[in-house]
Coordinates of C-alpha atoms and ligand atoms in Angstrom, one line a residue:
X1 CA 138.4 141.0 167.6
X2 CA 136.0 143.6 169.3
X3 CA 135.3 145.3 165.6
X4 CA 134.9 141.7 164.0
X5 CA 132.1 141.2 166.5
X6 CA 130.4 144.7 165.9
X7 CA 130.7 144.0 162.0
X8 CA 128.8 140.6 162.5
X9 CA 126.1 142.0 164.9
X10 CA 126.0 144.9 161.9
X11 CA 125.5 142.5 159.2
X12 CA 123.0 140.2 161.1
X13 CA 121.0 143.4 161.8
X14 CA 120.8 144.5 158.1
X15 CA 120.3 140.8 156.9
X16 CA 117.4 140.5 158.9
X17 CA 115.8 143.5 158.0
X18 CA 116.8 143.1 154.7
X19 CA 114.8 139.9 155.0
X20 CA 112.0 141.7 156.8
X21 CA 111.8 144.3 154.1
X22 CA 111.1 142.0 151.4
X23 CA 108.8 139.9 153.2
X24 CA 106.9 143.8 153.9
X25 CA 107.1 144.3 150.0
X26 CA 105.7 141.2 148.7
X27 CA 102.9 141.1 151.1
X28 CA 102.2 144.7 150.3
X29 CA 102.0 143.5 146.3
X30 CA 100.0 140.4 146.9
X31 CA 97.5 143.2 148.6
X32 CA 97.5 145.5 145.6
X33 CA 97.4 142.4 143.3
X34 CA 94.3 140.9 145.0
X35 CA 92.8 144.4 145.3
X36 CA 93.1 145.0 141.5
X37 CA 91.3 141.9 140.5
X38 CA 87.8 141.9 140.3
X39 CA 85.4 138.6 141.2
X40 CA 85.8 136.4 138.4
X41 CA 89.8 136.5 138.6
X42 CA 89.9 136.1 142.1
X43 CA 87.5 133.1 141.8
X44 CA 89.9 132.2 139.2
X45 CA 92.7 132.2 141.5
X46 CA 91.1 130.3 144.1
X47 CA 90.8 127.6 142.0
X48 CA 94.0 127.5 140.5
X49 CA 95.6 127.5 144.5
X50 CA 93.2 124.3 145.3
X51 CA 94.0 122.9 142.2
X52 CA 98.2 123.0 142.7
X53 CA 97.4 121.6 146.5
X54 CA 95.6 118.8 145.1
X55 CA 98.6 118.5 142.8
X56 CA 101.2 118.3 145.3
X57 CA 98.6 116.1 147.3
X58 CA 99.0 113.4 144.3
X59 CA 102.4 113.9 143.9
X60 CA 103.3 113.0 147.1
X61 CA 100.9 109.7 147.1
X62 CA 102.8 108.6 143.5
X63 CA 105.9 109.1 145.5
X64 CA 104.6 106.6 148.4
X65 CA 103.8 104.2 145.7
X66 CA 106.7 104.5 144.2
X67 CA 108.7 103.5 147.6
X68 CA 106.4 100.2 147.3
X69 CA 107.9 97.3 146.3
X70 CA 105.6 96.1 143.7
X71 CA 105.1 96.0 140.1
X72 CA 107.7 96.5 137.6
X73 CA 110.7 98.5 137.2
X74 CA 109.4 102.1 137.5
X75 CA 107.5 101.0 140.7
X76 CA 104.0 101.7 139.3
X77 CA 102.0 99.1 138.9
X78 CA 101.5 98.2 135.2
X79 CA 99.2 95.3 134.0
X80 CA 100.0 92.7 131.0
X81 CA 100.0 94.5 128.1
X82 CA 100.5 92.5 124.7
X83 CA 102.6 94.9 122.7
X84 CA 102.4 92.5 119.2
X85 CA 100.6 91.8 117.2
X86 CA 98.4 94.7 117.4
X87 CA 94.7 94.4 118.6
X88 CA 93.2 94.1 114.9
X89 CA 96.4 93.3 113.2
X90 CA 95.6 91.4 109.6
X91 CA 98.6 88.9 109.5
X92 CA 100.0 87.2 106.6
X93 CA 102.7 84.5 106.1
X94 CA 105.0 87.8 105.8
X95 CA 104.4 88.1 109.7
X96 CA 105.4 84.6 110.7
X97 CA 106.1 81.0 109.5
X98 CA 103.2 79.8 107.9
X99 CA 102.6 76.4 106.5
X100 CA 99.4 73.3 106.7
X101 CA 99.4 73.5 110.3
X102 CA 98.8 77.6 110.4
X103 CA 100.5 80.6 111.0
X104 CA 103.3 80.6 113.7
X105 CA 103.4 83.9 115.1
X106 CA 105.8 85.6 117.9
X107 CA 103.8 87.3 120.8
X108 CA 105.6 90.1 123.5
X109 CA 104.5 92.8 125.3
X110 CA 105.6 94.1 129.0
X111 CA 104.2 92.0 132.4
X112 CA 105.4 93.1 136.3
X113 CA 108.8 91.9 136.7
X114 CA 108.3 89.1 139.5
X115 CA 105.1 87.7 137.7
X116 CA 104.8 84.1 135.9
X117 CA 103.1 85.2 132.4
X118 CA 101.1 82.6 129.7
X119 CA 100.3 83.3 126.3
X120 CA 97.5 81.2 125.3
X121 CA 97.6 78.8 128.3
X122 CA 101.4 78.3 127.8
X123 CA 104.2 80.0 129.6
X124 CA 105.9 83.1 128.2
X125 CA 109.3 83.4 128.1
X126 CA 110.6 86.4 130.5
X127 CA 113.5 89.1 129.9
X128 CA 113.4 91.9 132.4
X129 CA 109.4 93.2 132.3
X130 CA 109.5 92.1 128.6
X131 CA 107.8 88.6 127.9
X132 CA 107.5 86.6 124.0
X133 CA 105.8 83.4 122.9
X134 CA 105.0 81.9 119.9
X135 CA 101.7 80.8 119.2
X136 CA 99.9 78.7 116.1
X137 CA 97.3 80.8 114.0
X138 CA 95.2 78.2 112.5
X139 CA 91.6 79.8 112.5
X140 CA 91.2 82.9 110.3
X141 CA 90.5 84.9 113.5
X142 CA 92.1 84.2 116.9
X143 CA 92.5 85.9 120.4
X144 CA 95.1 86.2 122.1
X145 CA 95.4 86.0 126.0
X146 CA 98.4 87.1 127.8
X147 CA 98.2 86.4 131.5
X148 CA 100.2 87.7 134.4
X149 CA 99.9 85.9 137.9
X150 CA 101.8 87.6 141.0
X151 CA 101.5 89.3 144.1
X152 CA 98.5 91.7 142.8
X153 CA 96.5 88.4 141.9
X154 CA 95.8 87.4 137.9
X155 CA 95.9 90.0 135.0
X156 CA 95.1 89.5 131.3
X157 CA 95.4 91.2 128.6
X158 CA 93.7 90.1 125.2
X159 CA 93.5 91.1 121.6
X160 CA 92.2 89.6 118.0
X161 CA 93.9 88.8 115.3
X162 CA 93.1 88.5 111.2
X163 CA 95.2 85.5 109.8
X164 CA 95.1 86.3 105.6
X165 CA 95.7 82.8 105.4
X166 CA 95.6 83.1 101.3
X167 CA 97.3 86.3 101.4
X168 CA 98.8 87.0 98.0
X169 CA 101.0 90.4 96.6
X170 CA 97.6 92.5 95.1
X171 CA 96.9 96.1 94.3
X172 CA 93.6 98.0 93.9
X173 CA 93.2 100.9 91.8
X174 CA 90.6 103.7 93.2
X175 CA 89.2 107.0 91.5
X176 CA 87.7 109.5 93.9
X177 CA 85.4 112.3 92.7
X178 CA 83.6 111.3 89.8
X179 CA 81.0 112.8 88.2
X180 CA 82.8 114.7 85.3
X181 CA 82.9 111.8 83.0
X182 CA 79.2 110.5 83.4
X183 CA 77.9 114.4 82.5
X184 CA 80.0 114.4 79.3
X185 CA 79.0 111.3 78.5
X186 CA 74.9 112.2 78.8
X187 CA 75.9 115.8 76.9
X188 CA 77.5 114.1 74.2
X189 CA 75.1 111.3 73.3
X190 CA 78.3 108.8 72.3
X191 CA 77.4 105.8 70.8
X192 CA 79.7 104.3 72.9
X193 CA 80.9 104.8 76.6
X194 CA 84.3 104.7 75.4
X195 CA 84.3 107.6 73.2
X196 CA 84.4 109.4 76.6
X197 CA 88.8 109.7 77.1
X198 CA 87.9 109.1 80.0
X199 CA 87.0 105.8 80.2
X200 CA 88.9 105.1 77.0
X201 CA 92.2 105.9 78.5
X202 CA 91.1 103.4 81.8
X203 CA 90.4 100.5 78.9
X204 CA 93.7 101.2 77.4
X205 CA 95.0 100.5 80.9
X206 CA 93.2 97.1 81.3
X207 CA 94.0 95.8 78.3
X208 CA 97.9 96.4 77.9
X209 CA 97.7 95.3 82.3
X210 CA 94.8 93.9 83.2
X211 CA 93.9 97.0 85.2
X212 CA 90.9 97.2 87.0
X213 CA 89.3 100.4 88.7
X214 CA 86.7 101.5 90.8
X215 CA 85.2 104.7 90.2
X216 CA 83.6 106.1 93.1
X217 CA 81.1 109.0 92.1
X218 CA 78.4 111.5 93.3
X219 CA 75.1 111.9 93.0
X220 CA 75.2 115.2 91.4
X221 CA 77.4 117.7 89.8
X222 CA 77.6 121.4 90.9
X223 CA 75.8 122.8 88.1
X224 CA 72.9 120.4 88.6
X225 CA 73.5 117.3 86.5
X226 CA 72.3 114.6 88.4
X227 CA 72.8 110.6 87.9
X228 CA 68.8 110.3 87.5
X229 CA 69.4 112.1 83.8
X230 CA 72.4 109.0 82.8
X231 CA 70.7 107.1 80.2
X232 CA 70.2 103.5 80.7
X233 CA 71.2 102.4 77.2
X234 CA 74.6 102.0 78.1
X235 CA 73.5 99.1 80.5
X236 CA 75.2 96.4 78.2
X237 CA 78.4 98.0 77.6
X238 CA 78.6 98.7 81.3
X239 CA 77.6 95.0 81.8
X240 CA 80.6 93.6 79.1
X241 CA 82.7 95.5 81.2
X242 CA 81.9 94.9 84.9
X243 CA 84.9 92.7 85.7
X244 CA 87.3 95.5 85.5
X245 CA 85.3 98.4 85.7
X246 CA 82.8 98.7 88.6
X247 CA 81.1 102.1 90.2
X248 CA 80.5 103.0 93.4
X249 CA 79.3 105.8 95.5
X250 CA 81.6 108.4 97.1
X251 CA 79.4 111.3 98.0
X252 CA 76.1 113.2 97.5
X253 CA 78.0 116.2 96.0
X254 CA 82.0 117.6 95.6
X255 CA 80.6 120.2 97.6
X256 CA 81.0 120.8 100.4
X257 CA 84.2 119.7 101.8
X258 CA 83.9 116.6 104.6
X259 CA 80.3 116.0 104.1
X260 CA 79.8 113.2 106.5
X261 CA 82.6 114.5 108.9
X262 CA 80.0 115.4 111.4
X263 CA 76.9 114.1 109.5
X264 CA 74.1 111.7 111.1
X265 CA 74.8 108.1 109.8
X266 CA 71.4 108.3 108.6
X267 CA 72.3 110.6 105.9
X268 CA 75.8 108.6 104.9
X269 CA 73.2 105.7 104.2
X270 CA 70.8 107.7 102.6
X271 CA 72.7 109.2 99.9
X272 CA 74.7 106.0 99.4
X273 CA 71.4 104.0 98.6
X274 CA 70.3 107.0 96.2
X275 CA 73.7 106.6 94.4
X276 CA 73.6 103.1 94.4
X277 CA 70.0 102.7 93.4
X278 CA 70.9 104.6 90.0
X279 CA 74.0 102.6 89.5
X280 CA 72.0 99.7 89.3
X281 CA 68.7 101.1 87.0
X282 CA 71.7 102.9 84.7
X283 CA 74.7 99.8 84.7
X284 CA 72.8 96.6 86.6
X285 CA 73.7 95.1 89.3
X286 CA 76.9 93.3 88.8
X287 CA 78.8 97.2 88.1
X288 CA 77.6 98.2 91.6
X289 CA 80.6 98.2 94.4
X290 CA 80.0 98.9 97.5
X291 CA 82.2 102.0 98.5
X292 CA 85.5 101.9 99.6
X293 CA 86.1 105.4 100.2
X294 CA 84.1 108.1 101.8
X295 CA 84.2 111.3 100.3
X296 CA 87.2 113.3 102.6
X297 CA 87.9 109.6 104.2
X298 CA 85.7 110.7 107.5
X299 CA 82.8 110.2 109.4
X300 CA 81.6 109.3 112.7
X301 CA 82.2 106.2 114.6
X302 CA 78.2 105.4 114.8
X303 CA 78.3 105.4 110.7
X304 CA 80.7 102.5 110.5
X305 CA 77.9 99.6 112.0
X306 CA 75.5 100.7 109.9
X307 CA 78.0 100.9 106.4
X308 CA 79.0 97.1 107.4
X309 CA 74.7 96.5 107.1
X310 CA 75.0 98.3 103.7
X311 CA 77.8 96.0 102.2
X312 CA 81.0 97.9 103.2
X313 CA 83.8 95.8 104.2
X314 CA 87.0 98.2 103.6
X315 CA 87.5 102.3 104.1
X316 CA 90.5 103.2 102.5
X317 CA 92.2 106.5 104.3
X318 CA 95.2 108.7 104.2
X319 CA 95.8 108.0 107.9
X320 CA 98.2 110.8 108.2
X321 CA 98.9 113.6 110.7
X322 CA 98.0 117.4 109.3
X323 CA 99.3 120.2 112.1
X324 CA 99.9 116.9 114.2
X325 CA 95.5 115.8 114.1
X326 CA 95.4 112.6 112.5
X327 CA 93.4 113.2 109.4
X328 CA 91.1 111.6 106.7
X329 CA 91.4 108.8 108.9
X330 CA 87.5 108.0 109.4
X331 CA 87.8 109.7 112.6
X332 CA 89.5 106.9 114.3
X333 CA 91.5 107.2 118.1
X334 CA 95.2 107.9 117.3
X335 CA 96.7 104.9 119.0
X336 CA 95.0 102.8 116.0
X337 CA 95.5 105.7 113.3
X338 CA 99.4 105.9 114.0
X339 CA 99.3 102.3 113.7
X340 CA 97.4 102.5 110.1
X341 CA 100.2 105.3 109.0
X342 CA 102.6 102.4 108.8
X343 CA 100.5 99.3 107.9
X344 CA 98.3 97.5 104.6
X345 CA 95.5 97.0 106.9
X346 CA 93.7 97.3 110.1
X347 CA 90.3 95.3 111.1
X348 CA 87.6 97.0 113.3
X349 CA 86.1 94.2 115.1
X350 CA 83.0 96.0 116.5
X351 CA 82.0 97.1 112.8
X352 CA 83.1 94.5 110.7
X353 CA 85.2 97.0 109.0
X354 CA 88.5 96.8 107.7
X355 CA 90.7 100.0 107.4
X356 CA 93.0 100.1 104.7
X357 CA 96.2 102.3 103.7
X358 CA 96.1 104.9 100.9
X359 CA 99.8 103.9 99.3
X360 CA 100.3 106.7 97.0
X361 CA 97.7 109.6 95.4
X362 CA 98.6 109.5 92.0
X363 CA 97.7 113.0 91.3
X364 CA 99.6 114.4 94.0
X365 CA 102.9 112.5 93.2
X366 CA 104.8 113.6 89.9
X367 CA 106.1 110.6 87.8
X368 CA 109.3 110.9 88.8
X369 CA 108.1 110.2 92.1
X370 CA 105.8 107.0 91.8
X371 CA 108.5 104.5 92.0
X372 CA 110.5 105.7 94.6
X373 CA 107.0 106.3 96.4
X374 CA 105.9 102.2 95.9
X375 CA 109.5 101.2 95.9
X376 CA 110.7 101.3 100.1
X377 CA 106.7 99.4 100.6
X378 CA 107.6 96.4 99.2
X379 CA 110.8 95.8 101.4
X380 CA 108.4 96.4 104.5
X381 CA 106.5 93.3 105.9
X382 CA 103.8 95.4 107.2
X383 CA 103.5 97.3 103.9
X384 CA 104.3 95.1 101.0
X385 CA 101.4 92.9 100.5
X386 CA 98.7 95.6 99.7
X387 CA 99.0 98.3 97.1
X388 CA 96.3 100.8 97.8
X389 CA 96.7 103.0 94.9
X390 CA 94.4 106.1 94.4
X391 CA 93.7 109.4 92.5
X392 CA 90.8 111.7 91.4
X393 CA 88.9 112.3 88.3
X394 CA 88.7 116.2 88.0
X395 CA 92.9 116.2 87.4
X396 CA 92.2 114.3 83.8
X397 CA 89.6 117.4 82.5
X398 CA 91.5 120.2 80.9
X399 CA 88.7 122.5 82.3
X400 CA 89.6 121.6 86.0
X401 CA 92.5 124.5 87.7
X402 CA 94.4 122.0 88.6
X403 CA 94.7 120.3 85.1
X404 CA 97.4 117.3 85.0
X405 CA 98.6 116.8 81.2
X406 CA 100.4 113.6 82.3
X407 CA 97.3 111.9 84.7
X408 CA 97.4 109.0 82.8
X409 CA 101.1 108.5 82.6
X410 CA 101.6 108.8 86.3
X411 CA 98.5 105.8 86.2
X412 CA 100.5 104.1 83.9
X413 CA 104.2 104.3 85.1
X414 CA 102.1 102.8 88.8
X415 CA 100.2 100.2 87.1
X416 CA 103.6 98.9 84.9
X417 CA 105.4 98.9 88.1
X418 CA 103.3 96.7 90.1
X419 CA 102.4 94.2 87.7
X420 CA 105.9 93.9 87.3
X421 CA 106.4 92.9 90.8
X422 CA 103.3 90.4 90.3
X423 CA 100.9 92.3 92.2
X424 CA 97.2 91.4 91.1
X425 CA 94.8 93.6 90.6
X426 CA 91.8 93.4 92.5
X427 CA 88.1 95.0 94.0
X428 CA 88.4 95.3 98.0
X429 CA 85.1 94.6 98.5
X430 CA 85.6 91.0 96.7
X431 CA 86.9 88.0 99.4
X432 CA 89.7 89.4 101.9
X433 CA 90.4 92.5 100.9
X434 CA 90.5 91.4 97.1
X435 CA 92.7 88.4 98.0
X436 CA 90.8 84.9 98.1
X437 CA 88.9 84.2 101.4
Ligands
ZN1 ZN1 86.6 112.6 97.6

């Protein structure tokens, strides 16, 4: 008994100084520590130690909220939020029930559990924090309010819809990068544009499909031919061929990479009226098309208002993630891009501008590869109705690296396939996206 309470006093004694010890050590380390660090560290530090107690500061004010009993299921208060459609969304008849009287359309999103929620004026339908309600498109715009009234007083939550009221299957065919054809073309003198492959294979295209294609070209080539040299006497021939053959601009020069990426808008505009202005002294008015796509698919945000002024009604993009940065997306927030990855279409109410969906790159997908690319789109409601199909003019020059013997069959093997499934082909910047207004 007597050694089993000398053996605990023992152990106390070295636990405690064990205890002290360490407490010695690590205040002794902290000393050396802050001695070693000069000014601009330690100010460092400070900041970092404020910072954290701010931290826990907040963290302990969410956890007060959280023992509140309001708002939804998590505890934190969350508005209305309409979840679909999708502020912007272009809906078709593929989205809903759509006959004379309109487009019926189901709404949901999430709403505080204990609130009563309307959709229009009419009361939503409640599961859990979820809500639904249908609603009748019958203008070719419409907004939608959601409205939550509870404890916390009224909420709403709104967004604006595109009904494509005469929405039909369609498919546009764009050609980025031009410029090769139109310098071979002045070089060579032909008596006709068509003696250019080029253009001869794109005719062979349109008349064995009814093809049509927009070529969307620069202002000048790197070793200096410009579209001020193109001859005019073409002007008829372009004319005779302006309903399935139009030009537009794409970019001052190939060079260099994402020219507008970070440009003023003022330059955008300028060299798109330069181009422009020589499509219509070299090909007349009715070849001009207002471009569709933007060199490198970016630019900023202020360019889009003043494109809408300058005739643009659709940018066509990748809208795709590259080391997880959305990309050749016009620049646009991620929330909308993401959306754009998986949908035709995408309208930008405070430009007037409507995004659309790059479907396939034909010079980037080997034949084998074009149907089962086009193929899964068609069985998707939010993909099915728009074939945005795209590729560049340097792959069809033998002098170009990167050389593609079979460009044109990869065209064709796109074209066949969609015409087959009664797509139409159409210009984007003619009605609703190509389809009748
Ligand atoms: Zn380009």
């Amino acid at each position: 008994m007597l050694s089993s309470n000398l053996f605990r006093t023992i152990s106390c004694v070295v636990r405690t100084s064990t205890i002290f010890l360490r407490v010695l050590l690590y205040a002794a380390e902290r000393l050396y520590y802050w001695g070693v660090l000069d000014e601009e560290q330690k100010m460092q530090k400070r900041k970092i130690t404020r910072r954290s107690l701010l931290q826990t500061m907040a963290a302990g004010i969410g956890a007060a909220a959280l023992s509140r009993p309001v708002g939804v299921s998590a505890g934190v208060f969350q508005s209305v939020r309409i979840e679909e459609p999708f502020h912007g969304a272009v809906l078709s008849r593929r989205h809903g029930e759509q006959d004379e009287g309109g487009l019926r359309i189901r709404v949901s999103g999430q709403a505080p559990l204990r609130d009563r929620v309307t959709v229009n004026g009419s009361p939503a339908q409640r599961e859990g924090t979820k809500f639904t309600a249908e609603i009748l498109l019958r203008q070719r715009e419409t907004e939608i309010t959601a409205a939550s009234h509870g404890i916390l007083g009224q909420h709403e939550h709104r967004v604006r819809v595109l009904w494509d009221k005469h929405s039909q299957p369609r498919y546009r065919f764009s050609i980025d990068d031009n410029s090769f054809f139109l310098r071979d073309i002045a070089k060579k003198k032909y008596a006709s544009l068509f003696d250019c492959f080029y253009l001869k294979g794109l005719r062979e295209l349109h008349s064995k499909y009814g093809a049509r294609f927009v070529l969307n070209i620069y202002y000048i080539t790197e070793d200096g031919f410009g579209l001020p040299q193109f001859s005019d006497r073409y002007k008829h021939e372009w004319q005779d061929n302006s309903d399935w053959l139009k030009l537009a601009f794409h970019a001052y020069a190939n060079e260099p990479a994402r020219p507008y990426q970070y440009a003023p808008a003022s330059t955008l505009i300028a060299d798109l009226n330069k181009v422009a202005e020589q499509i219509v002294r070299f090909a007349g008015e009715r070849k001009y098309s207002p471009p569709t796509v933007i060199h490198w698919g970016m630019l900023q945000p202020t360019a889009l208002k003043p494109l809408f002024e300058n005739g643009v009604r659709v940018l066509s993009g990748y809208f795709r993630q590259l080391d997880g940065v959305w990309d050749v997306n016009y620049l646009l927030d991620d929330v909308r891009s993401e959306y754009l990855s998986r949908h035709d279409a995408l309208m930008d109410f405070d430009s007037g501008i409507v995004f659309s969906k790059v479907d396939i790159v034909c010079n980037s997908t080997p034949i084998e590869r074009i149907v089962p690319t086009l193929e899964p789109l068609t069985k998707d409601a939010n993909q099915a109705e728009i074939m945005d199909i795209f590729t560049h003019e340097q792959y069809f020059w033998p002098f170009y690296a990167n050389y593609l013997p079979d460009h044109f069959q990869r065209l064709e093997t796109a074209i066949r396939w969609v015409k087959e499934r009664g797509y139409k082909p159409v210009f984007f910047h003619e009605g609703f996206l190509g389809g009748p207004e």
